[in-house]
Amino acid sequence: MARKLDLAEKAVVELTAKQATAELARLAAEIAHHDALYHGDDTPEITDADYDALRRRNDAIEARFPDLVRADSPTRRVGAAPSAGFAKVKHAVPMLSLSNVFSDEEAADFLARIRRFLGLKEAQSVEVLAEAKIDGLSCSLLYLDGKLERAATRGDGVTGEDITANVRTLDDVPQKLKGKGWPARMELRGEVFMRRDDFLELNRQQEAKEAKVFANPRNAAAGSLRQLDAGITASRSLRFLGYAWGELSEPLGATMMEARERMASWGLPVNEPAALCDGLESLLATYRAILEQRPSLPHDIDGVVYKVNRLDWQERLGFVSRAPRWATAHKFPAEQAETVLKEITIQVGRTGALTPVANLEPITVGGVVVSRATLHNEDEIARKDIRVGDRVVIQRAGDVIPQVVEVKNRKGKKRGPAYVFPERCPVCDSLATREEGEVVRRCTGGLICPAQAVERLKHFVSRGAFDIEGMGSKHIVAFWQDGLVKSPADIFRLHDHEAEIAEREGWGALSAKNLMAAIEERRTIGLDRLIYALGIRQIGEATARLLARHYGSLAGWREAMLACAAERQANPSEMKKPELVGPQFADLCNIDGVGFSVADDLVFFFAEPHNLEVLADLEALLQIEEVAAPSASDSPVAGKTVVFTGTLTEMTRHEAKARAETLGAKVAGSVSKKTDYVVVGADAGSKARKAEELGVATLSEAEWLSLIGGQD
Ligand code: IVH
């Protein structure tokens, strides 16, 4: 120990090559250790200034002895992706999420939708694999010739993080597969999680060390897996169960069951409990059986995943947005608990919506402490007659925000007065009004309302939008209060304030630098993300993608929206017929998934000059990527507008539409001069005639299939 200190105190110019080698090794280990504490969930042991001193010394020694720079040098490791600490991995096949169902009826709808989509006859059965939904983190394992090559987190589904070193410490994950017959290139996927007993034991140890305790097994698994120091991961008991795959050089079989059996034969633990079901009744029976087993399982599960067994059907069913059509998660019922309502406060959202929030006597619901729950809106409060001081039932289901379900007062209890919903915004004092037919009361303060401004900024940096790592809600609030970030574009001017940010409490040179790097990473952004980030009412991620794909570029989109706004202004009629408003407006409404009311919200946004300024400001600072059709740039129908009409024989209309979209085509509901192809099935009517009138190419179903090269 004493020798190390001596060496550390020696001036860099005085070091011999041998001493420099030893020092660089020590610094690499020490910096990696502090990085791990910093990036992980644990508490840092040294101040930012001391950390910076270590980095500076490492840099100085490397500058003097460039030949001695280590492969694991901190300058190499952190340089490329300083904000993340892990290398990025682009998933060859996106890692998607699952849609949810919450009731038997919704499970029945799921099955019915699949039958409809595939156009199955009544007698034809659909086998579905039902398996537990593990409450952990999904993980991808790439095997090359049977050897584990790389492991990655899901990340945002498109890009994850390289956690190979960490995953190699898991006993459940074979470094080398057993048996034979695996595809040369094979990416298997599954869940990393912590068992409940291991979680309790870990927290006991953490408590003894006065280190951070984790809220639940899932957080503990996440904190343990995302450690820059794989040594820490190794010391935590993490498990793995496989249930899916990504890229494969050869198929794993014809069904899910076959693929599962093969995965198991190669030594990979596969997800249990699971059962192959045929028909709704057996599916629901399995659901109930797994729900019953839940308490006795060693790990947390939060539902049952249903997956169509036949893989050729899975392929036909494809995806909607970010979830497969061939699978869904049937979530377990919500957990409830009773507590006291202490206060009702009002939250103002980015669109000015006033949401009443119940502040509660803290209570544990399904393993999580809840002290706030939503009361939805003023009508709900009135309908349930909820008053401050009442005993209320709180419900929590999965990731959904906890809600107040009902009042449960003891008989004869004296109650407070009925709640009066405010008619003014509690933040900016502007009038809050309700439009006809709406349940939501909104602040009319618009741009002058600080709450709306801050919420819009939070949305701007959120996950589906700019997704700036390290820029959480509390930072946005702090930067806004200090005037550093008033509008979205200010985020991209923050580098002028890097030194100032480094000085702030809770920050430091390294954190400030990391934030700047994370911001820089997002200076290039897809048009779809930009559109979503603007926070326009009703424009979610899926609609933003449709708009980006339809209009291609920011300039194209803006021009069209301004034209729509002009058309709408000239025709503020109440008649909800898009064609009567104008051609651009009709074209917008004709995008499948955009209707009159969504189009109107876009028009409102573009009619406000300030919004145009915000957009121009961003445009000057950002590189906006045009949105290519998904994996279809070379498909013959990419970018083409297609209309289907009449009865198709090879597939249902729904399936035809989904496949066309996967190939990058835009599917429209009616024929116009902009239509490229009209695919005419049996008994087609007016649309086929209109195509002929307008001189639009018509194709038979067979011609369409041969054009897209799909016989299926
Ligand atoms: S299948 C295409 N099966 O749930 C989607 N996912 O809510 C393939 N999960 O990100 C996923 N247990 O992390 C599948 N038995 C199971 C699962 C499971 C847990 C997780 C997974 C996924 C998330 C989606």
PDB file of C-alpha atoms in Angstrom, residues 76-312:
ATOM      1  CA  ARG A  76     -10.016   4.223 -24.535  1.00  0.00           C
ATOM      2  CA  ARG A  77     -12.854   2.794 -22.575  1.00  0.00           C
ATOM      3  CA  VAL A  78     -14.741   5.915 -21.775  1.00  0.00           C
ATOM      4  CA  GLY A  79     -13.701   8.081 -24.722  1.00  0.00           C
ATOM      5  CA  ALA A  80     -16.140   6.741 -27.293  1.00  0.00           C
ATOM      6  CA  ALA A  81     -19.307   6.576 -25.251  1.00  0.00           C
ATOM      7  CA  PRO A  82     -18.647   8.554 -22.114  1.00  0.00           C
ATOM      8  CA  SER A  83     -22.258   9.010 -21.182  1.00  0.00           C
ATOM      9  CA  ALA A  84     -23.061   5.361 -21.225  1.00  0.00           C
ATOM     10  CA  GLY A  85     -19.888   3.596 -20.211  1.00  0.00           C
ATOM     11  CA  PHE A  86     -20.922   0.521 -22.215  1.00  0.00           C
ATOM     12  CA  ALA A  87     -20.321   0.030 -25.927  1.00  0.00           C
ATOM     13  CA  LYS A  88     -23.470   0.230 -28.015  1.00  0.00           C
ATOM     14  CA  VAL A  89     -24.839  -2.808 -29.841  1.00  0.00           C
ATOM     15  CA  LYS A  90     -27.219  -2.424 -32.756  1.00  0.00           C
ATOM     16  CA  HIS A  91     -29.708  -5.305 -32.720  1.00  0.00           C
ATOM     17  CA  ALA A  92     -29.850  -7.068 -36.087  1.00  0.00           C
ATOM     18  CA  VAL A  93     -33.504  -7.806 -35.334  1.00  0.00           C
ATOM     19  CA  PRO A  94     -35.193  -5.193 -33.099  1.00  0.00           C
ATOM     20  CA  MET A  95     -36.043  -6.283 -29.550  1.00  0.00           C
ATOM     21  CA  LEU A  96     -39.701  -5.457 -29.267  1.00  0.00           C
ATOM     22  CA  SER A  97     -42.090  -5.210 -26.415  1.00  0.00           C
ATOM     23  CA  LEU A  98     -45.425  -6.913 -25.873  1.00  0.00           C
ATOM     24  CA  SER A  99     -48.962  -5.610 -25.987  1.00  0.00           C
ATOM     25  CA  ASN A 100     -51.031  -6.284 -22.863  1.00  0.00           C
ATOM     26  CA  VAL A 101     -54.445  -7.699 -22.121  1.00  0.00           C
ATOM     27  CA  PHE A 102     -56.057  -7.417 -18.695  1.00  0.00           C
ATOM     28  CA  SER A 103     -59.161  -9.597 -18.877  1.00  0.00           C
ATOM     29  CA  ASP A 104     -60.512 -12.859 -20.275  1.00  0.00           C
ATOM     30  CA  GLU A 105     -62.503 -10.847 -22.836  1.00  0.00           C
ATOM     31  CA  GLU A 106     -59.393  -9.096 -24.077  1.00  0.00           C
ATOM     32  CA  ALA A 107     -57.593 -12.441 -24.282  1.00  0.00           C
ATOM     33  CA  ALA A 108     -60.495 -13.718 -26.394  1.00  0.00           C
ATOM     34  CA  ASP A 109     -60.187 -10.637 -28.635  1.00  0.00           C
ATOM     35  CA  PHE A 110     -56.494 -11.356 -29.065  1.00  0.00           C
ATOM     36  CA  LEU A 111     -57.250 -14.859 -30.337  1.00  0.00           C
ATOM     37  CA  ALA A 112     -60.115 -13.638 -32.511  1.00  0.00           C
ATOM     38  CA  ARG A 113     -57.924 -10.956 -34.077  1.00  0.00           C
ATOM     39  CA  ILE A 114     -55.339 -13.559 -34.986  1.00  0.00           C
ATOM     40  CA  ARG A 115     -57.968 -15.782 -36.572  1.00  0.00           C
ATOM     41  CA  ARG A 116     -59.368 -12.862 -38.542  1.00  0.00           C
ATOM     42  CA  PHE A 117     -55.972 -11.695 -39.664  1.00  0.00           C
ATOM     43  CA  LEU A 118     -55.009 -15.125 -40.907  1.00  0.00           C
ATOM     44  CA  GLY A 119     -58.469 -15.685 -42.337  1.00  0.00           C
ATOM     45  CA  LEU A 120     -58.837 -19.057 -40.579  1.00  0.00           C
ATOM     46  CA  LYS A 121     -61.876 -21.261 -40.975  1.00  0.00           C
ATOM     47  CA  GLU A 122     -63.858 -22.025 -37.847  1.00  0.00           C
ATOM     48  CA  ALA A 123     -62.688 -25.626 -37.722  1.00  0.00           C
ATOM     49  CA  GLN A 124     -59.032 -24.695 -37.910  1.00  0.00           C
ATOM     50  CA  SER A 125     -57.353 -24.506 -34.512  1.00  0.00           C
ATOM     51  CA  VAL A 126     -54.648 -22.099 -33.369  1.00  0.00           C
ATOM     52  CA  GLU A 127     -52.084 -23.540 -31.001  1.00  0.00           C
ATOM     53  CA  VAL A 128     -50.751 -21.007 -28.548  1.00  0.00           C
ATOM     54  CA  LEU A 129     -47.843 -21.384 -26.152  1.00  0.00           C
ATOM     55  CA  ALA A 130     -48.603 -19.843 -22.755  1.00  0.00           C
ATOM     56  CA  GLU A 131     -45.664 -19.136 -20.468  1.00  0.00           C
ATOM     57  CA  ALA A 132     -44.904 -17.071 -17.393  1.00  0.00           C
ATOM     58  CA  LYS A 133     -43.947 -13.444 -17.900  1.00  0.00           C
ATOM     59  CA  ILE A 134     -40.818 -12.956 -15.859  1.00  0.00           C
ATOM     60  CA  ASP A 135     -40.335  -9.620 -14.154  1.00  0.00           C
ATOM     61  CA  GLY A 136     -36.711  -8.963 -15.084  1.00  0.00           C
ATOM     62  CA  LEU A 137     -34.706  -7.504 -17.966  1.00  0.00           C
ATOM     63  CA  SER A 138     -34.520  -8.892 -21.451  1.00  0.00           C
ATOM     64  CA  CYS A 139     -31.111  -9.870 -22.724  1.00  0.00           C
ATOM     65  CA  SER A 140     -29.723 -11.018 -26.062  1.00  0.00           C
ATOM     66  CA  LEU A 141     -27.035 -13.711 -26.338  1.00  0.00           C
ATOM     67  CA  LEU A 142     -25.163 -14.078 -29.609  1.00  0.00           C
ATOM     68  CA  TYR A 143     -23.642 -17.535 -30.189  1.00  0.00           C
ATOM     69  CA  LEU A 144     -21.167 -18.066 -33.024  1.00  0.00           C
ATOM     70  CA  ASP A 145     -20.487 -21.725 -33.755  1.00  0.00           C
ATOM     71  CA  GLY A 146     -21.904 -22.568 -30.351  1.00  0.00           C
ATOM     72  CA  LYS A 147     -19.693 -20.137 -28.421  1.00  0.00           C
ATOM     73  CA  LEU A 148     -21.019 -17.116 -26.555  1.00  0.00           C
ATOM     74  CA  GLU A 149     -19.723 -14.143 -28.503  1.00  0.00           C
ATOM     75  CA  ARG A 150     -21.676 -11.197 -27.175  1.00  0.00           C
ATOM     76  CA  ALA A 151     -24.448 -10.323 -24.761  1.00  0.00           C
ATOM     77  CA  ALA A 152     -26.514  -7.152 -24.934  1.00  0.00           C
ATOM     78  CA  THR A 153     -29.316  -5.362 -23.129  1.00  0.00           C
ATOM     79  CA  ARG A 154     -32.509  -4.420 -24.909  1.00  0.00           C
ATOM     80  CA  GLY A 155     -31.865  -0.680 -24.653  1.00  0.00           C
ATOM     81  CA  ASP A 156     -34.440   1.159 -26.720  1.00  0.00           C
ATOM     82  CA  GLY A 157     -35.113  -1.995 -28.734  1.00  0.00           C
ATOM     83  CA  VAL A 158     -32.932  -0.889 -31.640  1.00  0.00           C
ATOM     84  CA  THR A 159     -29.666  -0.236 -29.825  1.00  0.00           C
ATOM     85  CA  GLY A 160     -28.642  -1.904 -26.593  1.00  0.00           C
ATOM     86  CA  GLU A 161     -25.498  -2.054 -24.498  1.00  0.00           C
ATOM     87  CA  ASP A 162     -22.712  -4.577 -24.650  1.00  0.00           C
ATOM     88  CA  ILE A 163     -22.779  -6.439 -21.325  1.00  0.00           C
ATOM     89  CA  THR A 164     -20.814  -9.504 -22.430  1.00  0.00           C
ATOM     90  CA  ALA A 165     -18.327  -9.419 -19.546  1.00  0.00           C
ATOM     91  CA  ASN A 166     -21.190  -9.241 -17.032  1.00  0.00           C
ATOM     92  CA  VAL A 167     -23.281 -11.982 -18.598  1.00  0.00           C
ATOM     93  CA  ARG A 168     -20.294 -14.317 -18.698  1.00  0.00           C
ATOM     94  CA  THR A 169     -20.499 -14.361 -14.903  1.00  0.00           C
ATOM     95  CA  LEU A 170     -23.993 -15.944 -14.955  1.00  0.00           C
ATOM     96  CA  ASP A 171     -23.971 -19.690 -14.276  1.00  0.00           C
ATOM     97  CA  ASP A 172     -27.212 -20.163 -16.246  1.00  0.00           C
ATOM     98  CA  VAL A 173     -25.701 -18.869 -19.491  1.00  0.00           C
ATOM     99  CA  PRO A 174     -23.487 -21.470 -21.195  1.00  0.00           C
ATOM    100  CA  GLN A 175     -20.219 -20.146 -22.614  1.00  0.00           C
ATOM    101  CA  LYS A 176     -20.319 -23.081 -24.991  1.00  0.00           C
ATOM    102  CA  LEU A 177     -23.470 -24.863 -26.088  1.00  0.00           C
ATOM    103  CA  LYS A 178     -23.969 -28.580 -25.414  1.00  0.00           C
ATOM    104  CA  GLY A 179     -24.967 -31.128 -28.040  1.00  0.00           C
ATOM    105  CA  LYS A 180     -24.954 -30.214 -31.700  1.00  0.00           C
ATOM    106  CA  GLY A 181     -26.988 -28.910 -34.608  1.00  0.00           C
ATOM    107  CA  TRP A 182     -27.189 -25.245 -33.650  1.00  0.00           C
ATOM    108  CA  PRO A 183     -27.173 -22.575 -36.357  1.00  0.00           C
ATOM    109  CA  ALA A 184     -23.671 -21.157 -36.917  1.00  0.00           C
ATOM    110  CA  ARG A 185     -24.933 -17.692 -36.054  1.00  0.00           C
ATOM    111  CA  MET A 186     -27.671 -17.637 -33.473  1.00  0.00           C
ATOM    112  CA  GLU A 187     -28.951 -14.916 -31.184  1.00  0.00           C
ATOM    113  CA  LEU A 188     -31.003 -16.255 -28.296  1.00  0.00           C
ATOM    114  CA  ARG A 189     -33.061 -14.025 -26.058  1.00  0.00           C
ATOM    115  CA  GLY A 190     -34.509 -14.291 -22.616  1.00  0.00           C
ATOM    116  CA  GLU A 191     -34.804 -12.661 -19.230  1.00  0.00           C
ATOM    117  CA  VAL A 192     -32.153 -11.921 -16.631  1.00  0.00           C
ATOM    118  CA  PHE A 193     -33.671 -11.747 -13.156  1.00  0.00           C
ATOM    119  CA  MET A 194     -33.008 -12.267  -9.460  1.00  0.00           C
ATOM    120  CA  ARG A 195     -34.838 -14.790  -7.303  1.00  0.00           C
ATOM    121  CA  ARG A 196     -36.721 -13.440  -4.328  1.00  0.00           C
ATOM    122  CA  ASP A 197     -34.499 -15.175  -1.745  1.00  0.00           C
ATOM    123  CA  ASP A 198     -31.321 -13.923  -3.446  1.00  0.00           C
ATOM    124  CA  PHE A 199     -32.805 -10.440  -3.482  1.00  0.00           C
ATOM    125  CA  LEU A 200     -33.532 -10.511   0.264  1.00  0.00           C
ATOM    126  CA  GLU A 201     -30.039 -11.806   0.955  1.00  0.00           C
ATOM    127  CA  LEU A 202     -28.454  -9.098  -1.225  1.00  0.00           C
ATOM    128  CA  ASN A 203     -30.381  -6.383   0.598  1.00  0.00           C
ATOM    129  CA  ARG A 204     -29.286  -7.825   3.958  1.00  0.00           C
ATOM    130  CA  GLN A 205     -25.676  -7.573   2.809  1.00  0.00           C
ATOM    131  CA  GLN A 206     -26.169  -4.092   1.394  1.00  0.00           C
ATOM    132  CA  GLU A 207     -27.716  -2.936   4.642  1.00  0.00           C
ATOM    133  CA  ALA A 208     -24.816  -4.349   6.636  1.00  0.00           C
ATOM    134  CA  LYS A 209     -22.435  -2.375   4.395  1.00  0.00           C
ATOM    135  CA  GLU A 210     -24.668   0.679   4.677  1.00  0.00           C
ATOM    136  CA  ALA A 211     -24.947   0.542   0.911  1.00  0.00           C
ATOM    137  CA  LYS A 212     -28.050   1.184  -1.151  1.00  0.00           C
ATOM    138  CA  VAL A 213     -30.880  -1.324  -0.717  1.00  0.00           C
ATOM    139  CA  PHE A 214     -33.019  -2.157  -3.743  1.00  0.00           C
ATOM    140  CA  ALA A 215     -36.775  -1.631  -3.946  1.00  0.00           C
ATOM    141  CA  ASN A 216     -37.565  -4.978  -5.595  1.00  0.00           C
ATOM    142  CA  PRO A 217     -35.861  -7.942  -7.308  1.00  0.00           C
ATOM    143  CA  ARG A 218     -36.193  -6.334 -10.728  1.00  0.00           C
ATOM    144  CA  ASN A 219     -34.301  -3.197  -9.692  1.00  0.00           C
ATOM    145  CA  ALA A 220     -31.692  -5.340  -7.988  1.00  0.00           C
ATOM    146  CA  ALA A 221     -31.214  -7.356 -11.183  1.00  0.00           C
ATOM    147  CA  ALA A 222     -30.942  -4.175 -13.262  1.00  0.00           C
ATOM    148  CA  GLY A 223     -28.469  -2.596 -10.864  1.00  0.00           C
ATOM    149  CA  SER A 224     -26.384  -5.751 -10.781  1.00  0.00           C
ATOM    150  CA  LEU A 225     -26.308  -6.327 -14.521  1.00  0.00           C
ATOM    151  CA  ARG A 226     -25.434  -2.783 -15.551  1.00  0.00           C
ATOM    152  CA  GLN A 227     -22.162  -2.677 -13.668  1.00  0.00           C
ATOM    153  CA  LEU A 228     -19.039  -1.511 -15.470  1.00  0.00           C
ATOM    154  CA  ASP A 229     -17.120  -3.761 -13.098  1.00  0.00           C
ATOM    155  CA  ALA A 230     -18.126  -7.329 -13.982  1.00  0.00           C
ATOM    156  CA  GLY A 231     -16.712  -8.374 -10.609  1.00  0.00           C
ATOM    157  CA  ILE A 232     -19.731  -6.798  -8.939  1.00  0.00           C
ATOM    158  CA  THR A 233     -22.127  -8.642 -11.271  1.00  0.00           C
ATOM    159  CA  ALA A 234     -20.338 -11.901 -10.456  1.00  0.00           C
ATOM    160  CA  SER A 235     -20.955 -11.369  -6.751  1.00  0.00           C
ATOM    161  CA  ARG A 236     -24.722 -11.084  -7.277  1.00  0.00           C
ATOM    162  CA  SER A 237     -26.918 -14.098  -7.983  1.00  0.00           C
ATOM    163  CA  LEU A 238     -28.466 -13.461 -11.346  1.00  0.00           C
ATOM    164  CA  ARG A 239     -30.395 -16.058 -13.342  1.00  0.00           C
ATOM    165  CA  PHE A 240     -31.402 -16.433 -16.948  1.00  0.00           C
ATOM    166  CA  LEU A 241     -34.350 -18.101 -18.706  1.00  0.00           C
ATOM    167  CA  GLY A 242     -34.623 -18.207 -22.504  1.00  0.00           C
ATOM    168  CA  TYR A 243     -37.871 -17.616 -24.416  1.00  0.00           C
ATOM    169  CA  ALA A 244     -37.111 -16.032 -27.811  1.00  0.00           C
ATOM    170  CA  TRP A 245     -34.478 -15.318 -30.446  1.00  0.00           C
ATOM    171  CA  GLY A 246     -33.256 -12.655 -32.841  1.00  0.00           C
ATOM    172  CA  GLU A 247     -31.044 -13.235 -35.877  1.00  0.00           C
ATOM    173  CA  LEU A 248     -30.452 -16.838 -36.967  1.00  0.00           C
ATOM    174  CA  SER A 249     -28.414 -18.281 -39.820  1.00  0.00           C
ATOM    175  CA  GLU A 250     -30.920 -21.171 -39.965  1.00  0.00           C
ATOM    176  CA  PRO A 251     -34.417 -21.515 -38.544  1.00  0.00           C
ATOM    177  CA  LEU A 252     -34.805 -23.253 -35.180  1.00  0.00           C
ATOM    178  CA  GLY A 253     -37.813 -25.261 -36.282  1.00  0.00           C
ATOM    179  CA  ALA A 254     -41.401 -24.915 -37.393  1.00  0.00           C
ATOM    180  CA  THR A 255     -42.933 -24.101 -34.006  1.00  0.00           C
ATOM    181  CA  MET A 256     -42.184 -22.353 -30.723  1.00  0.00           C
ATOM    182  CA  MET A 257     -42.280 -25.722 -28.948  1.00  0.00           C
ATOM    183  CA  GLU A 258     -39.690 -27.188 -31.262  1.00  0.00           C
ATOM    184  CA  ALA A 259     -37.433 -24.153 -30.832  1.00  0.00           C
ATOM    185  CA  ARG A 260     -37.795 -24.383 -27.031  1.00  0.00           C
ATOM    186  CA  GLU A 261     -36.850 -28.038 -27.009  1.00  0.00           C
ATOM    187  CA  ARG A 262     -33.783 -27.368 -29.096  1.00  0.00           C
ATOM    188  CA  MET A 263     -32.696 -24.459 -26.907  1.00  0.00           C
ATOM    189  CA  ALA A 264     -33.035 -26.697 -23.853  1.00  0.00           C
ATOM    190  CA  SER A 265     -31.041 -29.487 -25.527  1.00  0.00           C
ATOM    191  CA  TRP A 266     -28.131 -27.040 -25.972  1.00  0.00           C
ATOM    192  CA  GLY A 267     -27.999 -26.405 -22.242  1.00  0.00           C
ATOM    193  CA  LEU A 268     -29.932 -23.157 -22.094  1.00  0.00           C
ATOM    194  CA  PRO A 269     -32.561 -23.002 -19.320  1.00  0.00           C
ATOM    195  CA  VAL A 270     -35.939 -22.315 -20.918  1.00  0.00           C
ATOM    196  CA  ASN A 271     -38.812 -20.483 -19.326  1.00  0.00           C
ATOM    197  CA  GLU A 272     -41.120 -22.519 -17.080  1.00  0.00           C
ATOM    198  CA  PRO A 273     -43.973 -22.811 -16.307  1.00  0.00           C
ATOM    199  CA  ALA A 274     -45.219 -23.081 -19.884  1.00  0.00           C
ATOM    200  CA  ALA A 275     -47.867 -25.089 -21.720  1.00  0.00           C
ATOM    201  CA  LEU A 276     -49.098 -25.537 -25.259  1.00  0.00           C
ATOM    202  CA  CYS A 277     -52.790 -24.638 -25.485  1.00  0.00           C
ATOM    203  CA  ASP A 278     -55.467 -25.076 -28.072  1.00  0.00           C
ATOM    204  CA  GLY A 279     -58.368 -22.674 -27.932  1.00  0.00           C
ATOM    205  CA  LEU A 280     -59.454 -19.989 -25.509  1.00  0.00           C
ATOM    206  CA  GLU A 281     -60.565 -22.307 -22.725  1.00  0.00           C
ATOM    207  CA  SER A 282     -57.270 -24.125 -22.396  1.00  0.00           C
ATOM    208  CA  LEU A 283     -55.424 -20.800 -22.648  1.00  0.00           C
ATOM    209  CA  LEU A 284     -57.381 -19.303 -19.773  1.00  0.00           C
ATOM    210  CA  ALA A 285     -57.040 -22.496 -17.736  1.00  0.00           C
ATOM    211  CA  THR A 286     -53.253 -22.259 -18.105  1.00  0.00           C
ATOM    212  CA  TYR A 287     -53.395 -18.588 -17.157  1.00  0.00           C
ATOM    213  CA  ARG A 288     -55.210 -19.468 -13.934  1.00  0.00           C
ATOM    214  CA  ALA A 289     -52.880 -22.382 -13.197  1.00  0.00           C
ATOM    215  CA  ILE A 290     -49.819 -20.126 -13.524  1.00  0.00           C
ATOM    216  CA  LEU A 291     -51.489 -17.423 -11.411  1.00  0.00           C
ATOM    217  CA  GLU A 292     -52.020 -20.046  -8.725  1.00  0.00           C
ATOM    218  CA  GLN A 293     -48.381 -21.119  -8.858  1.00  0.00           C
ATOM    219  CA  ARG A 294     -47.197 -17.524  -8.613  1.00  0.00           C
ATOM    220  CA  PRO A 295     -46.567 -17.384  -4.835  1.00  0.00           C
ATOM    221  CA  SER A 296     -44.593 -20.628  -4.871  1.00  0.00           C
ATOM    222  CA  LEU A 297     -42.314 -19.696  -7.766  1.00  0.00           C
ATOM    223  CA  PRO A 298     -38.818 -18.614  -6.751  1.00  0.00           C
ATOM    224  CA  HIS A 299     -38.993 -15.414  -8.827  1.00  0.00           C
ATOM    225  CA  ASP A 300     -41.502 -12.645  -9.546  1.00  0.00           C
ATOM    226  CA  ILE A 301     -43.784 -12.973 -12.541  1.00  0.00           C
ATOM    227  CA  ASP A 302     -46.375 -10.423 -13.577  1.00  0.00           C
ATOM    228  CA  GLY A 303     -48.501 -12.216 -16.138  1.00  0.00           C
ATOM    229  CA  VAL A 304     -48.681 -14.939 -18.759  1.00  0.00           C
ATOM    230  CA  VAL A 305     -47.343 -14.451 -22.292  1.00  0.00           C
ATOM    231  CA  TYR A 306     -49.354 -15.996 -25.135  1.00  0.00           C
ATOM    232  CA  LYS A 307     -47.457 -16.791 -28.342  1.00  0.00           C
ATOM    233  CA  VAL A 308     -48.767 -18.337 -31.555  1.00  0.00           C
ATOM    234  CA  ASN A 309     -46.965 -21.678 -31.841  1.00  0.00           C
ATOM    235  CA  ARG A 310     -46.563 -21.888 -35.612  1.00  0.00           C
ATOM    236  CA  LEU A 311     -43.583 -19.809 -36.731  1.00  0.00           C
ATOM    237  CA  ASP A 312     -44.844 -19.396 -40.308  1.00  0.00           C
TER     238      ASP A 312
END
